[in-house]
Amino acid sequence: MTSPPPIARVAAVVPARNEDGLLGACLDHLRAAMDVLERSSPRCSAGVTVVLDGCTDGSAAIAAEAAARDSRIGVLAVDHGCVGAARAAGAAAALRGAADPGTVWMACTDADTRVPSHWLRTMVALADAGADAVLGTVEPDADDVGAPRHASWRARHVLADGHGHIHGANLGVRASAYLAAGGFAPLPVHEDVRLVEELRACGARVVASGRLHAVTSGRLDGRAPGGFSDYLLNL
């Protein structure tokens, strides 16, 4: 089997729908992750596309201010009202003009999520070792859900290498594999699960890593019925 080409560019995609309370922290953590990647791998450039999906709050102003301070951050406004369609739009914008999709890594997270500073560096290392896609883990913010519900969540989740979880808030994929799998479907929920199913059907090498651990909002009034918030509510 031919080894994949090394990653030369990382494109992070962040869908946001009325997330002005959390988007700023998300982008701060992504900036730190881009800094770590670029210091450790000077050959890699990095950028973030914030996809504002029908926002009616202050999210647009927060994204614009972040973009004004950091040229690596771009903003795309859509009105899909659907996380799968928003992710797909962000991916299309981030990958536009890519001469060799095999050298581009797309990193997906959510506007209510805080990724670790080594997030992109670790994804690129796994990609350069042969991964076509990487699945990280996501933990609800304990301050949001309270100790009993957080303990119940912890008891049900394996956070080590080889875990079985799929979260659009902590997922990376080589652009060539993403395109071969058909990209994100325009689904209101579980678009991440569908993509990974298609990746595996295409023969992509999918790696589940316990090193990539993010913290996400533990709110119980979610944006999409049947999503992460409903799961937390039913614990």
Tab-separated table of C-alpha atoms in Angstrom:
chain	number	residue	atom	x	y	z
A	1	MET	CA	0.000	0.000	0.000
A	2	THR	CA	1.320	3.418	-0.970
A	3	SER	CA	1.997	5.747	1.947
A	4	PRO	CA	-0.147	8.899	1.976
A	5	PRO	CA	1.588	12.207	1.259
A	6	PRO	CA	2.532	14.346	4.271
A	7	ILE	CA	0.024	16.938	5.380
A	8	ALA	CA	0.875	20.438	4.174
A	9	ARG	CA	-2.273	22.323	5.171
A	10	VAL	CA	-4.812	21.990	7.967
A	11	ALA	CA	-8.317	23.410	7.562
A	12	ALA	CA	-10.502	23.528	10.661
A	13	VAL	CA	-14.259	23.905	10.195
A	14	VAL	CA	-16.527	25.248	12.951
A	15	PRO	CA	-20.303	25.452	12.429
A	16	ALA	CA	-22.027	27.946	14.721
A	17	ARG	CA	-25.703	28.656	15.320
A	18	ASN	CA	-26.313	31.327	17.971
A	19	GLU	CA	-23.223	30.525	20.031
A	20	ASP	CA	-22.119	33.996	21.148
A	21	GLY	CA	-21.623	32.766	24.709
A	22	LEU	CA	-19.109	30.075	23.727
A	23	LEU	CA	-17.692	30.875	20.279
A	24	GLY	CA	-14.984	33.201	21.596
A	25	ALA	CA	-13.484	30.507	23.830
A	26	CYS	CA	-13.684	27.981	20.993
A	27	LEU	CA	-11.692	30.263	18.694
A	28	ASP	CA	-9.145	31.087	21.413
A	29	HIS	CA	-8.424	27.365	21.793
A	30	LEU	CA	-8.215	26.887	18.037
A	31	ARG	CA	-5.743	29.763	17.736
A	32	ALA	CA	-3.571	28.101	20.378
A	33	ALA	CA	-3.785	24.792	18.493
A	34	MET	CA	-2.747	26.472	15.229
A	35	ASP	CA	0.182	28.132	16.980
A	36	VAL	CA	1.387	24.799	18.395
A	37	LEU	CA	1.067	23.096	15.014
A	38	GLU	CA	2.931	25.794	13.128
A	39	ARG	CA	5.747	25.887	15.694
A	40	SER	CA	6.191	22.112	15.649
A	41	SER	CA	5.595	21.637	11.897
A	42	PRO	CA	6.722	24.727	9.950
A	43	ARG	CA	5.799	22.947	6.697
A	44	CYS	CA	2.104	23.042	7.722
A	45	SER	CA	-0.138	26.051	7.323
A	46	ALA	CA	-3.404	26.219	9.247
A	47	GLY	CA	-6.683	28.032	9.001
A	48	VAL	CA	-10.185	28.071	10.487
A	49	THR	CA	-13.511	28.565	8.712
A	50	VAL	CA	-16.362	29.640	11.001
A	51	VAL	CA	-19.710	28.781	9.422
A	52	LEU	CA	-22.416	31.089	10.776
A	53	ASP	CA	-25.637	29.169	10.155
A	54	GLY	CA	-28.568	31.561	10.411
A	55	CYS	CA	-27.203	33.272	13.531
A	56	THR	CA	-29.415	35.951	15.072
A	57	ASP	CA	-27.267	36.691	18.139
A	58	GLY	CA	-23.787	38.166	18.506
A	59	SER	CA	-21.918	35.239	16.924
A	60	ALA	CA	-21.224	37.139	13.693
A	61	ALA	CA	-19.599	40.020	15.564
A	62	ILE	CA	-17.433	37.635	17.594
A	63	ALA	CA	-16.317	35.770	14.470
A	64	ALA	CA	-15.607	39.018	12.608
A	65	GLU	CA	-13.528	40.378	15.489
A	66	ALA	CA	-11.536	37.135	15.654
A	67	ALA	CA	-10.946	37.237	11.896
A	68	ALA	CA	-9.782	40.855	12.114
A	69	ARG	CA	-7.210	39.883	14.741
A	70	ASP	CA	-6.013	36.696	13.041
A	71	SER	CA	-5.814	36.344	9.260
A	72	ARG	CA	-5.934	32.547	9.608
A	73	ILE	CA	-9.623	32.786	10.559
A	74	GLY	CA	-12.278	33.112	7.861
A	75	VAL	CA	-16.045	33.525	8.172
A	76	LEU	CA	-18.784	32.039	6.004
A	77	ALA	CA	-22.465	32.937	6.452
A	78	VAL	CA	-25.133	30.415	5.408
A	79	ASP	CA	-28.766	29.847	6.292
A	80	HIS	CA	-29.238	26.092	6.287
A	81	GLY	CA	-30.463	25.502	9.810
A	82	CYS	CA	-28.823	22.082	9.548
A	83	VAL	CA	-25.477	21.100	11.038
A	84	GLY	CA	-24.662	18.578	8.304
A	85	ALA	CA	-25.243	21.151	5.574
A	86	ALA	CA	-23.265	23.773	7.520
A	87	ARG	CA	-20.296	21.438	7.956
A	88	ALA	CA	-20.402	20.549	4.261
A	89	ALA	CA	-20.479	24.225	3.276
A	90	GLY	CA	-17.532	24.970	5.544
A	91	ALA	CA	-15.584	22.032	4.165
A	92	ALA	CA	-16.229	23.127	0.579
A	93	ALA	CA	-15.030	26.645	1.360
A	94	ALA	CA	-11.965	25.418	3.261
A	95	LEU	CA	-10.941	23.007	0.504
A	96	ARG	CA	-11.585	25.324	-2.429
A	97	GLY	CA	-8.509	25.563	-4.614
A	98	ALA	CA	-6.677	22.636	-2.971
A	99	ALA	CA	-4.289	21.326	-5.626
A	100	ASP	CA	-3.776	17.985	-3.874
A	101	PRO	CA	-6.530	17.022	-1.393
A	102	GLY	CA	-4.289	14.236	-0.145
A	103	THR	CA	-2.053	16.824	1.525
A	104	VAL	CA	-4.923	18.673	3.248
A	105	TRP	CA	-6.300	17.691	6.636
A	106	MET	CA	-9.756	18.849	7.670
A	107	ALA	CA	-10.310	19.179	11.417
A	108	CYS	CA	-13.911	19.438	12.630
A	109	THR	CA	-15.165	20.823	15.903
A	110	ASP	CA	-18.164	22.796	17.200
A	111	ALA	CA	-18.588	26.380	18.359
A	112	ASP	CA	-19.411	25.242	21.910
A	113	THR	CA	-16.276	23.078	22.193
A	114	ARG	CA	-12.758	23.727	23.496
A	115	VAL	CA	-10.006	21.638	21.915
A	116	PRO	CA	-6.590	21.013	23.519
A	117	SER	CA	-3.572	22.981	22.347
A	118	HIS	CA	-1.967	19.848	20.844
A	119	TRP	CA	-5.139	18.994	18.886
A	120	LEU	CA	-3.932	19.815	15.382
A	121	ARG	CA	-0.349	18.706	15.989
A	122	THR	CA	-1.537	15.277	17.141
A	123	MET	CA	-3.964	14.918	14.248
A	124	VAL	CA	-1.235	15.708	11.735
A	125	ALA	CA	1.126	13.221	13.394
A	126	LEU	CA	-1.519	10.497	13.123
A	127	ALA	CA	-2.246	11.461	9.513
A	128	ASP	CA	1.430	11.354	8.596
A	129	ALA	CA	1.578	7.899	10.213
A	130	GLY	CA	-1.115	6.695	7.801
A	131	ALA	CA	-4.502	7.654	9.220
A	132	ASP	CA	-7.194	8.802	6.799
A	133	ALA	CA	-9.497	9.890	9.612
A	134	VAL	CA	-9.121	10.413	13.345
A	135	LEU	CA	-11.852	10.196	15.968
A	136	GLY	CA	-11.323	12.039	19.232
A	137	THR	CA	-13.374	12.043	22.415
A	138	VAL	CA	-15.683	14.722	23.794
A	139	GLU	CA	-16.566	15.326	27.427
A	140	PRO	CA	-19.407	17.559	28.673
A	141	ASP	CA	-18.360	20.484	30.827
A	142	ALA	CA	-18.795	19.318	34.425
A	143	ASP	CA	-19.780	22.829	35.490
A	144	ASP	CA	-22.763	22.643	33.132
A	145	VAL	CA	-24.123	19.198	33.925
A	146	GLY	CA	-23.340	18.892	37.630
A	147	ALA	CA	-21.402	16.179	39.437
A	148	PRO	CA	-24.003	13.329	39.426
A	149	ARG	CA	-24.780	13.577	35.707
A	150	HIS	CA	-21.091	13.994	34.870
A	151	ALA	CA	-20.216	10.874	36.873
A	152	SER	CA	-22.965	8.979	35.049
A	153	TRP	CA	-21.543	10.122	31.712
A	154	ARG	CA	-18.003	9.105	32.719
A	155	ALA	CA	-19.159	5.629	33.733
A	156	ARG	CA	-20.515	5.024	30.223
A	157	HIS	CA	-17.573	6.252	28.165
A	158	VAL	CA	-14.186	4.795	27.284
A	159	LEU	CA	-11.723	7.572	26.555
A	160	ALA	CA	-8.712	5.447	25.574
A	161	ASP	CA	-7.276	4.565	22.165
A	162	GLY	CA	-9.661	2.352	20.239
A	163	HIS	CA	-12.796	3.924	21.728
A	164	GLY	CA	-16.054	3.571	19.821
A	165	HIS	CA	-17.266	7.178	19.901
A	166	ILE	CA	-17.900	9.480	16.916
A	167	HIS	CA	-18.250	13.212	17.519
A	168	GLY	CA	-18.369	15.935	14.890
A	169	ALA	CA	-16.930	18.171	17.608
A	170	ASN	CA	-13.665	16.196	17.562
A	171	LEU	CA	-13.043	14.600	14.195
A	172	GLY	CA	-10.360	14.909	11.546
A	173	VAL	CA	-10.183	13.565	8.010
A	174	ARG	CA	-7.844	13.731	5.048
A	175	ALA	CA	-9.541	15.806	2.364
A	176	SER	CA	-9.062	13.171	-0.330
A	177	ALA	CA	-10.764	10.552	1.860
A	178	TYR	CA	-13.529	13.019	2.771
A	179	LEU	CA	-14.269	13.681	-0.904
A	180	ALA	CA	-14.146	9.972	-1.795
A	181	ALA	CA	-16.697	9.278	0.949
A	182	GLY	CA	-19.072	11.915	-0.373
A	183	GLY	CA	-18.554	14.481	2.387
A	184	PHE	CA	-20.999	15.442	5.114
A	185	ALA	CA	-24.621	14.608	4.344
A	186	PRO	CA	-27.152	17.434	4.916
A	187	LEU	CA	-28.548	15.797	8.047
A	188	PRO	CA	-29.794	17.625	11.163
A	189	VAL	CA	-28.042	15.079	13.400
A	190	HIS	CA	-25.571	12.165	13.087
A	191	GLU	CA	-23.929	13.558	9.965
A	192	ASP	CA	-20.647	12.679	11.661
A	193	VAL	CA	-21.652	9.042	12.109
A	194	ARG	CA	-22.756	8.833	8.465
A	195	LEU	CA	-19.437	10.227	7.244
A	196	VAL	CA	-17.425	7.710	9.261
A	197	GLU	CA	-19.610	4.865	7.976
A	198	GLU	CA	-18.925	5.981	4.411
A	199	LEU	CA	-15.208	6.375	5.100
A	200	ARG	CA	-15.000	2.825	6.397
A	201	ALA	CA	-17.017	1.557	3.431
A	202	CYS	CA	-14.435	3.199	1.153
A	203	GLY	CA	-11.613	1.388	2.939
A	204	ALA	CA	-10.264	4.456	4.745
A	205	ARG	CA	-8.042	3.875	7.763
A	206	VAL	CA	-9.977	5.326	10.716
A	207	VAL	CA	-8.069	5.757	13.988
A	208	ALA	CA	-9.825	6.301	17.336
A	209	SER	CA	-7.462	8.215	19.610
A	210	GLY	CA	-7.686	8.753	23.348
A	211	ARG	CA	-5.091	11.526	23.132
A	212	LEU	CA	-7.515	13.897	21.428
A	213	HIS	CA	-9.924	14.920	24.167
A	214	ALA	CA	-12.128	18.015	23.961
A	215	VAL	CA	-14.577	19.651	26.372
A	216	THR	CA	-17.980	20.664	25.045
A	217	SER	CA	-21.029	22.414	26.394
A	218	GLY	CA	-23.069	20.360	28.822
A	219	ARG	CA	-26.295	22.236	28.155
A	220	LEU	CA	-29.471	20.184	28.209
A	221	ASP	CA	-31.437	22.341	25.738
A	222	GLY	CA	-29.721	21.340	22.525
A	223	ARG	CA	-29.834	22.760	19.014
A	224	ALA	CA	-30.867	19.462	17.362
A	225	PRO	CA	-33.374	16.882	18.668
A	226	GLY	CA	-31.632	13.547	19.155
A	227	GLY	CA	-28.219	15.150	19.542
A	228	PHE	CA	-25.661	15.294	22.347
A	229	SER	CA	-27.835	17.433	24.644
A	230	ASP	CA	-30.719	14.971	24.480
A	231	TYR	CA	-28.300	12.182	25.368
A	232	LEU	CA	-27.109	14.124	28.420
A	233	LEU	CA	-30.695	14.924	29.428
A	234	ASN	CA	-31.564	11.230	29.451
A	235	LEU	CA	-28.630	10.141	31.600
